[in-house]
Structure formats: structure tokens, C-alpha cells
Amino acid sequence: MTEPSIFTRILNGDIPGEIVASTGKFFALRDIAPQAPVHLLAIPKTEEYRNVVELAAGDPELLAELIAFAKQLAEDHADGDFRLVFNTGANAGQTVAHVHGHILLAA
Ligand code: 5GP
């Protein structure tokens, strides 16, 4: 058994974190080290996919739903416009191997 990711541990309440939204399949967390006035992470509850390439190959419908979830967050937290960033691989800065999109909003 592999250890649960840091995001799953936050979702389960094992460590603190600000969960700003939760649906059947996804949750959103406020990033602990924000890179924009509003910086959220949109995360599938499943840990099956380590990065967005695996998610796109394994469950493209879930990826499309993740993007719709991001859009909803952008509407709830700002004017609906947003940047969505998926760091993919350690050399690109990915530190958590549980697929997540960074949602970066002006405010
Ligand atoms: P990555 O570098 O994998 O693309 O993104 C991981 C993100 O998770 C980083 O932006 C980092 O600040 C955030 N992060 C890491 N640990 C925690 C934590 O314990 N709580 C929260 N809210 N965010 C975290």
C-alpha cells in the first residue's frame, strides 16, 4: 500500500487545510503558498492518476469534468476568467503525484 497523498490526507481531515469546495468527484483546496491573489487546487478525489497526462489517457471524461469544476470555482471566487496550470513531472515543478490543476485568479 502506498501512503495517501497530502491532498487526500487533507480531504480526510488528517492534516489541516482549507477546503473551499467539495463535490462527489472533486474537491478544491486553497494553496498554502499562493502564486496569485486567489490560488486554488482542483483535485479529483481519486488518487488513481498521478498527473494530467495519465488522467487524459485513463478517463478523459473525468478531465473534462475537472475543467468544468475549475470554471465553477473561477465563477465563485472571481469573475469566471482563470488560468489553469498542470505541472507535469518533477522537472516541471510537480511535487505532489496526485493530479491537480492550479487555478490562478486575479481576485
Ligand atoms: P505541484 O508543485 O505538485 O504542481 O503543486 C503542489 C501544490 O500543493 C503547491 O503549490 C503547494 O504549495 C501545495 N501544497 C503542498 N503542501 C500543501 C499543504 O499541506 N496544504 C496546501 N493547502 N497546499 C499544499
CSV table of N, CA and C and ligand atoms in Angstrom, one decimal:
chain,number,residue,atom,x,y,z
A,1,MET,N,0.8,-1.2,0.0
A,1,MET,CA,0.0,0.0,0.0
A,1,MET,C,0.9,1.3,0.0
A,2,THR,N,0.5,2.2,-0.9
A,2,THR,CA,1.2,3.5,-0.8
A,2,THR,C,0.5,4.4,0.1
A,3,GLU,N,1.3,5.3,0.6
A,3,GLU,CA,0.7,6.3,1.5
A,3,GLU,C,-0.3,7.2,0.8
A,4,PRO,N,-1.3,7.7,1.5
A,4,PRO,CA,-2.2,8.6,0.8
A,4,PRO,C,-1.5,9.9,0.5
A,5,SER,N,-1.9,10.6,-0.5
A,5,SER,CA,-1.2,11.9,-0.9
A,5,SER,C,-1.5,12.9,0.2
A,6,ILE,N,-0.8,14.0,0.2
A,6,ILE,CA,-1.0,15.1,1.1
A,6,ILE,C,-2.4,15.6,0.9
A,7,PHE,N,-2.9,15.6,-0.3
A,7,PHE,CA,-4.2,16.2,-0.6
A,7,PHE,C,-5.3,15.2,0.0
A,8,THR,N,-5.1,14.0,-0.2
A,8,THR,CA,-6.1,13.0,0.4
A,8,THR,C,-6.1,13.1,1.9
A,9,ARG,N,-4.9,13.3,2.5
A,9,ARG,CA,-4.9,13.5,4.0
A,9,ARG,C,-5.6,14.7,4.4
A,10,ILE,N,-5.5,15.8,3.7
A,10,ILE,CA,-6.3,17.0,4.0
A,10,ILE,C,-7.8,16.7,3.8
A,11,LEU,N,-8.2,16.0,2.7
A,11,LEU,CA,-9.6,15.7,2.5
A,11,LEU,C,-10.1,14.9,3.6
A,12,ASN,N,-9.3,14.0,4.1
A,12,ASN,CA,-9.8,13.1,5.2
A,12,ASN,C,-9.8,13.7,6.6
A,13,GLY,N,-9.2,14.9,6.6
A,13,GLY,CA,-9.2,15.6,7.9
A,13,GLY,C,-8.0,15.2,8.8
A,14,ASP,N,-7.0,14.5,8.2
A,14,ASP,CA,-5.9,14.0,9.0
A,14,ASP,C,-4.9,15.1,9.2
A,15,ILE,N,-4.8,16.1,8.3
A,15,ILE,CA,-4.0,17.3,8.5
A,15,ILE,C,-4.8,18.5,8.0
A,16,PRO,N,-4.5,19.7,8.6
A,16,PRO,CA,-5.3,20.8,8.3
A,16,PRO,C,-5.1,21.3,6.8
A,17,GLY,N,-6.2,22.0,6.3
A,17,GLY,CA,-6.2,22.6,5.0
A,17,GLY,C,-7.5,23.2,4.8
A,18,GLU,N,-7.5,24.2,4.0
A,18,GLU,CA,-8.8,25.0,3.7
A,18,GLU,C,-9.4,24.4,2.5
A,19,ILE,N,-10.4,23.5,2.6
A,19,ILE,CA,-11.2,23.0,1.5
A,19,ILE,C,-12.3,24.0,1.2
A,20,VAL,N,-12.3,24.5,0.0
A,20,VAL,CA,-13.3,25.6,-0.3
A,20,VAL,C,-14.5,25.0,-1.1
A,21,ALA,N,-14.4,23.8,-1.6
A,21,ALA,CA,-15.5,23.2,-2.4
A,21,ALA,C,-15.3,21.7,-2.4
A,22,SER,N,-16.4,21.0,-2.4
A,22,SER,CA,-16.3,19.5,-2.5
A,22,SER,C,-17.6,19.0,-3.2
A,23,THR,N,-17.4,18.1,-4.2
A,23,THR,CA,-18.5,17.5,-4.9
A,23,THR,C,-18.3,16.0,-4.8
A,24,GLY,N,-19.1,15.2,-5.5
A,24,GLY,CA,-18.9,13.8,-5.4
A,24,GLY,C,-17.5,13.3,-5.9
A,25,LYS,N,-17.0,14.0,-6.9
A,25,LYS,CA,-15.8,13.5,-7.6
A,25,LYS,C,-14.6,14.4,-7.3
A,26,PHE,N,-14.8,15.7,-6.9
A,26,PHE,CA,-13.7,16.6,-6.8
A,26,PHE,C,-13.7,17.4,-5.5
A,27,PHE,N,-12.5,18.0,-5.1
A,27,PHE,CA,-12.5,19.0,-4.1
A,27,PHE,C,-11.5,20.0,-4.5
A,28,ALA,N,-11.6,21.2,-3.8
A,28,ALA,CA,-10.7,22.3,-4.1
A,28,ALA,C,-10.2,22.8,-2.8
A,29,LEU,N,-8.9,23.1,-2.8
A,29,LEU,CA,-8.1,23.4,-1.7
A,29,LEU,C,-7.5,24.8,-1.9
A,30,ARG,N,-7.4,25.6,-0.9
A,30,ARG,CA,-6.6,26.9,-1.1
A,30,ARG,C,-5.1,26.5,-1.0
A,31,ASP,N,-4.3,26.9,-2.0
A,31,ASP,CA,-2.9,26.6,-1.9
A,31,ASP,C,-2.2,27.3,-0.8
A,32,ILE,N,-1.4,26.5,-0.1
A,32,ILE,CA,-0.7,27.0,1.1
A,32,ILE,C,0.4,28.1,0.8
A,33,ALA,N,0.8,28.1,-0.5
A,33,ALA,CA,1.8,29.0,-0.9
A,33,ALA,C,1.3,29.7,-2.2
A,34,PRO,N,0.4,30.7,-2.1
A,34,PRO,CA,-0.3,31.2,-3.2
A,34,PRO,C,0.6,32.0,-4.2
A,35,GLN,N,0.4,31.7,-5.5
A,35,GLN,CA,1.2,32.4,-6.5
A,35,GLN,C,0.3,33.4,-7.2
A,36,ALA,N,-0.9,33.7,-6.7
A,36,ALA,CA,-1.8,34.7,-7.3
A,36,ALA,C,-2.7,35.1,-6.2
A,37,PRO,N,-3.4,36.3,-6.4
A,37,PRO,CA,-4.3,36.7,-5.3
A,37,PRO,C,-5.3,35.6,-4.8
A,38,VAL,N,-5.8,34.8,-5.8
A,38,VAL,CA,-6.5,33.6,-5.4
A,38,VAL,C,-5.9,32.4,-6.1
A,39,HIS,N,-5.5,31.5,-5.3
A,39,HIS,CA,-4.8,30.3,-5.9
A,39,HIS,C,-5.4,29.0,-5.2
A,40,LEU,N,-6.2,28.3,-6.1
A,40,LEU,CA,-6.9,27.1,-5.6
A,40,LEU,C,-6.3,25.9,-6.3
A,41,LEU,N,-6.5,24.8,-5.8
A,41,LEU,CA,-6.1,23.5,-6.4
A,41,LEU,C,-7.4,22.7,-6.6
A,42,ALA,N,-7.6,22.3,-7.9
A,42,ALA,CA,-8.8,21.5,-8.2
A,42,ALA,C,-8.3,20.0,-8.3
A,43,ILE,N,-8.9,19.1,-7.5
A,43,ILE,CA,-8.3,17.8,-7.3
A,43,ILE,C,-9.4,16.7,-7.4
A,44,PRO,N,-9.2,15.7,-8.3
A,44,PRO,CA,-10.1,14.6,-8.2
A,44,PRO,C,-10.0,13.8,-6.9
A,45,LYS,N,-11.0,13.3,-6.4
A,45,LYS,CA,-10.9,12.6,-5.1
A,45,LYS,C,-10.1,11.3,-5.3
A,46,THR,N,-10.2,10.7,-6.5
A,46,THR,CA,-9.4,9.5,-6.8
A,46,THR,C,-8.0,9.9,-6.9
A,47,GLU,N,-7.1,9.0,-6.4
A,47,GLU,CA,-5.7,9.2,-6.5
A,47,GLU,C,-5.1,8.3,-7.6
A,48,GLU,N,-6.0,7.8,-8.5
A,48,GLU,CA,-5.6,6.8,-9.5
A,48,GLU,C,-4.6,7.4,-10.5
A,49,TYR,N,-4.8,8.7,-10.7
A,49,TYR,CA,-4.0,9.4,-11.8
A,49,TYR,C,-3.0,10.3,-11.2
A,50,ARG,N,-1.7,10.1,-11.5
A,50,ARG,CA,-0.6,10.9,-10.9
A,50,ARG,C,-0.5,12.3,-11.5
A,51,ASN,N,-0.9,12.4,-12.8
A,51,ASN,CA,-0.8,13.7,-13.5
A,51,ASN,C,-1.8,13.8,-14.6
A,52,VAL,N,-1.8,15.0,-15.2
A,52,VAL,CA,-2.9,15.2,-16.2
A,52,VAL,C,-2.8,14.4,-17.5
A,53,VAL,N,-1.6,13.9,-17.8
A,53,VAL,CA,-1.5,13.1,-19.0
A,53,VAL,C,-2.1,11.7,-18.7
A,54,GLU,N,-1.8,11.2,-17.5
A,54,GLU,CA,-2.5,9.9,-17.1
A,54,GLU,C,-4.0,10.0,-17.0
A,55,LEU,N,-4.4,11.2,-16.5
A,55,LEU,CA,-5.9,11.4,-16.4
A,55,LEU,C,-6.5,11.5,-17.8
A,56,ALA,N,-5.9,12.2,-18.7
A,56,ALA,CA,-6.4,12.4,-20.0
A,56,ALA,C,-6.5,11.0,-20.8
A,57,ALA,N,-5.5,10.2,-20.6
A,57,ALA,CA,-5.5,8.9,-21.2
A,57,ALA,C,-6.4,7.9,-20.5
A,58,GLY,N,-6.5,8.0,-19.2
A,58,GLY,CA,-7.3,7.0,-18.5
A,58,GLY,C,-8.8,7.3,-18.3
A,59,ASP,N,-9.1,8.6,-18.3
A,59,ASP,CA,-10.5,9.0,-18.0
A,59,ASP,C,-10.7,10.4,-18.5
A,60,PRO,N,-10.8,10.5,-19.9
A,60,PRO,CA,-11.0,11.9,-20.4
A,60,PRO,C,-12.2,12.6,-20.0
A,61,GLU,N,-13.3,11.8,-19.7
A,61,GLU,CA,-14.5,12.4,-19.2
A,61,GLU,C,-14.3,13.1,-17.8
A,62,LEU,N,-13.5,12.4,-17.0
A,62,LEU,CA,-13.2,13.0,-15.7
A,62,LEU,C,-12.4,14.2,-15.8
A,63,LEU,N,-11.5,14.3,-16.8
A,63,LEU,CA,-10.7,15.5,-17.0
A,63,LEU,C,-11.6,16.6,-17.5
A,64,ALA,N,-12.5,16.3,-18.4
A,64,ALA,CA,-13.5,17.4,-18.8
A,64,ALA,C,-14.3,17.9,-17.6
A,65,GLU,N,-14.7,17.0,-16.7
A,65,GLU,CA,-15.5,17.4,-15.6
A,65,GLU,C,-14.6,18.2,-14.6
A,66,LEU,N,-13.3,17.9,-14.5
A,66,LEU,CA,-12.4,18.7,-13.7
A,66,LEU,C,-12.3,20.1,-14.2
A,67,ILE,N,-12.3,20.3,-15.5
A,67,ILE,CA,-12.2,21.6,-16.1
A,67,ILE,C,-13.5,22.4,-15.8
A,68,ALA,N,-14.6,21.7,-15.9
A,68,ALA,CA,-15.9,22.3,-15.6
A,68,ALA,C,-15.9,22.7,-14.1
A,69,PHE,N,-15.4,21.9,-13.2
A,69,PHE,CA,-15.3,22.2,-11.8
A,69,PHE,C,-14.4,23.5,-11.6
A,70,ALA,N,-13.3,23.5,-12.3
A,70,ALA,CA,-12.4,24.7,-12.3
A,70,ALA,C,-13.1,26.0,-12.7
A,71,LYS,N,-13.9,25.9,-13.7
A,71,LYS,CA,-14.7,27.0,-14.2
A,71,LYS,C,-15.7,27.5,-13.1
A,72,GLN,N,-16.3,26.5,-12.5
A,72,GLN,CA,-17.3,26.9,-11.4
A,72,GLN,C,-16.5,27.6,-10.3
A,73,LEU,N,-15.3,27.1,-9.9
A,73,LEU,CA,-14.6,27.8,-8.9
A,73,LEU,C,-14.2,29.2,-9.3
A,74,ALA,N,-13.8,29.4,-10.5
A,74,ALA,CA,-13.5,30.7,-11.0
A,74,ALA,C,-14.7,31.7,-11.0
A,75,GLU,N,-15.8,31.2,-11.2
A,75,GLU,CA,-17.0,32.0,-11.1
A,75,GLU,C,-17.4,32.3,-9.6
A,76,ASP,N,-17.1,31.3,-8.8
A,76,ASP,CA,-17.5,31.5,-7.4
A,76,ASP,C,-16.5,32.4,-6.7
A,77,HIS,N,-15.2,32.5,-7.1
A,77,HIS,CA,-14.2,33.2,-6.4
A,77,HIS,C,-13.7,34.5,-7.1
A,78,ALA,N,-14.1,34.6,-8.4
A,78,ALA,CA,-13.8,35.8,-9.1
A,78,ALA,C,-14.8,36.0,-10.3
A,79,ASP,N,-14.3,36.5,-11.4
A,79,ASP,CA,-15.3,36.9,-12.5
A,79,ASP,C,-15.5,35.8,-13.5
A,80,GLY,N,-14.9,34.6,-13.3
A,80,GLY,CA,-15.1,33.5,-14.2
A,80,GLY,C,-13.9,33.3,-15.1
A,81,ASP,N,-13.0,34.3,-15.2
A,81,ASP,CA,-11.8,34.1,-16.0
A,81,ASP,C,-10.7,33.5,-15.1
A,82,PHE,N,-9.9,32.6,-15.7
A,82,PHE,CA,-8.9,31.9,-14.9
A,82,PHE,C,-7.8,31.3,-15.7
A,83,ARG,N,-6.6,31.1,-15.0
A,83,ARG,CA,-5.5,30.4,-15.5
A,83,ARG,C,-5.6,29.0,-14.9
A,84,LEU,N,-5.4,27.9,-15.7
A,84,LEU,CA,-5.4,26.6,-15.2
A,84,LEU,C,-4.1,25.9,-15.6
A,85,VAL,N,-3.3,25.5,-14.5
A,85,VAL,CA,-1.9,25.0,-14.8
A,85,VAL,C,-1.8,23.6,-14.2
A,86,PHE,N,-1.3,22.7,-15.0
A,86,PHE,CA,-1.0,21.4,-14.5
A,86,PHE,C,0.5,21.1,-14.6
A,87,ASN,N,1.3,21.3,-13.6
A,87,ASN,CA,2.7,20.9,-13.6
A,87,ASN,C,2.7,19.4,-13.8
A,88,THR,N,3.6,18.9,-14.7
A,88,THR,CA,3.6,17.5,-15.1
A,88,THR,C,5.0,17.0,-15.1
A,89,GLY,N,5.4,16.3,-14.0
A,89,GLY,CA,6.7,15.8,-13.9
A,89,GLY,C,7.5,16.7,-12.9
A,90,ALA,N,8.5,16.0,-12.2
A,90,ALA,CA,9.3,16.7,-11.2
A,90,ALA,C,10.1,17.9,-11.9
A,91,ASN,N,10.6,17.7,-13.1
A,91,ASN,CA,11.4,18.7,-13.7
A,91,ASN,C,10.6,19.9,-14.1
A,92,ALA,N,9.2,19.8,-14.1
A,92,ALA,CA,8.3,20.9,-14.4
A,92,ALA,C,7.8,21.5,-13.1
A,93,GLY,N,8.3,21.0,-12.0
A,93,GLY,CA,7.9,21.6,-10.7
A,93,GLY,C,6.8,20.8,-10.0
A,94,GLN,N,6.4,19.6,-10.5
A,94,GLN,CA,5.3,18.9,-9.8
A,94,GLN,C,5.9,18.2,-8.6
A,95,THR,N,5.3,18.5,-7.4
A,95,THR,CA,5.7,18.0,-6.2
A,95,THR,C,4.8,17.0,-5.5
A,96,VAL,N,3.5,17.0,-6.0
A,96,VAL,CA,2.5,16.0,-5.4
A,96,VAL,C,2.0,15.2,-6.6
A,97,ALA,N,2.2,13.9,-6.5
A,97,ALA,CA,1.8,12.9,-7.5
A,97,ALA,C,0.4,12.4,-7.4
A,98,HIS,N,-0.5,13.4,-7.3
A,98,HIS,CA,-2.0,13.2,-7.3
A,98,HIS,C,-2.5,14.3,-8.1
A,99,VAL,N,-3.0,14.0,-9.3
A,99,VAL,CA,-3.3,15.0,-10.3
A,99,VAL,C,-4.1,16.2,-9.7
A,100,HIS,N,-3.7,17.4,-10.0
A,100,HIS,CA,-4.3,18.6,-9.5
A,100,HIS,C,-4.1,19.7,-10.5
A,101,GLY,N,-5.1,20.6,-10.7
A,101,GLY,CA,-4.9,21.8,-11.5
A,101,GLY,C,-4.8,23.0,-10.6
A,102,HIS,N,-3.8,23.8,-10.9
A,102,HIS,CA,-3.7,25.1,-10.2
A,102,HIS,C,-4.7,26.1,-10.9
A,103,ILE,N,-5.6,26.7,-10.1
A,103,ILE,CA,-6.5,27.7,-10.6
A,103,ILE,C,-6.0,29.0,-10.1
A,104,LEU,N,-5.6,29.9,-11.0
A,104,LEU,CA,-5.0,31.2,-10.6
A,104,LEU,C,-5.9,32.3,-11.0
A,105,LEU,N,-6.3,33.1,-10.0
A,105,LEU,CA,-7.3,34.1,-10.3
A,105,LEU,C,-6.8,35.5,-9.9
A,106,ALA,N,-7.2,36.5,-10.6
A,106,ALA,CA,-6.8,37.9,-10.2
A,106,ALA,C,-7.4,38.3,-8.9
A,107,ALA,N,-8.6,37.9,-8.6
A,107,ALA,CA,-9.2,38.2,-7.3
A,107,ALA,C,-10.7,37.9,-7.3
B,1,5GP,P1,2.7,21.0,-7.7
B,1,5GP,O1,4.1,21.6,-7.3
B,1,5GP,O2,2.7,19.5,-7.4
B,1,5GP,O3,2.2,21.4,-9.0
B,1,5GP,O4,1.7,21.6,-6.7
B,1,5GP,C1,1.6,21.2,-5.4
B,1,5GP,C2,1.0,22.4,-4.6
B,1,5GP,O5,0.5,22.0,-3.4
B,1,5GP,C3,2.0,23.6,-4.4
B,1,5GP,O6,1.5,24.8,-5.0
B,1,5GP,C4,2.0,23.7,-2.9
B,1,5GP,O7,2.1,25.0,-2.4
B,1,5GP,C5,0.7,23.0,-2.5
B,1,5GP,N1,0.8,22.3,-1.2
B,1,5GP,C6,1.8,21.5,-0.7
B,1,5GP,N2,1.5,21.1,0.5
B,1,5GP,C7,0.3,21.7,0.9
B,1,5GP,C8,-0.5,21.6,2.1
B,1,5GP,O8,-0.1,21.0,3.1
B,1,5GP,N3,-1.6,22.4,2.1
B,1,5GP,C9,-2.0,23.1,1.0
B,1,5GP,N4,-3.1,23.8,1.1
B,1,5GP,N5,-1.3,23.2,-0.1
B,1,5GP,C10,-0.1,22.5,-0.2
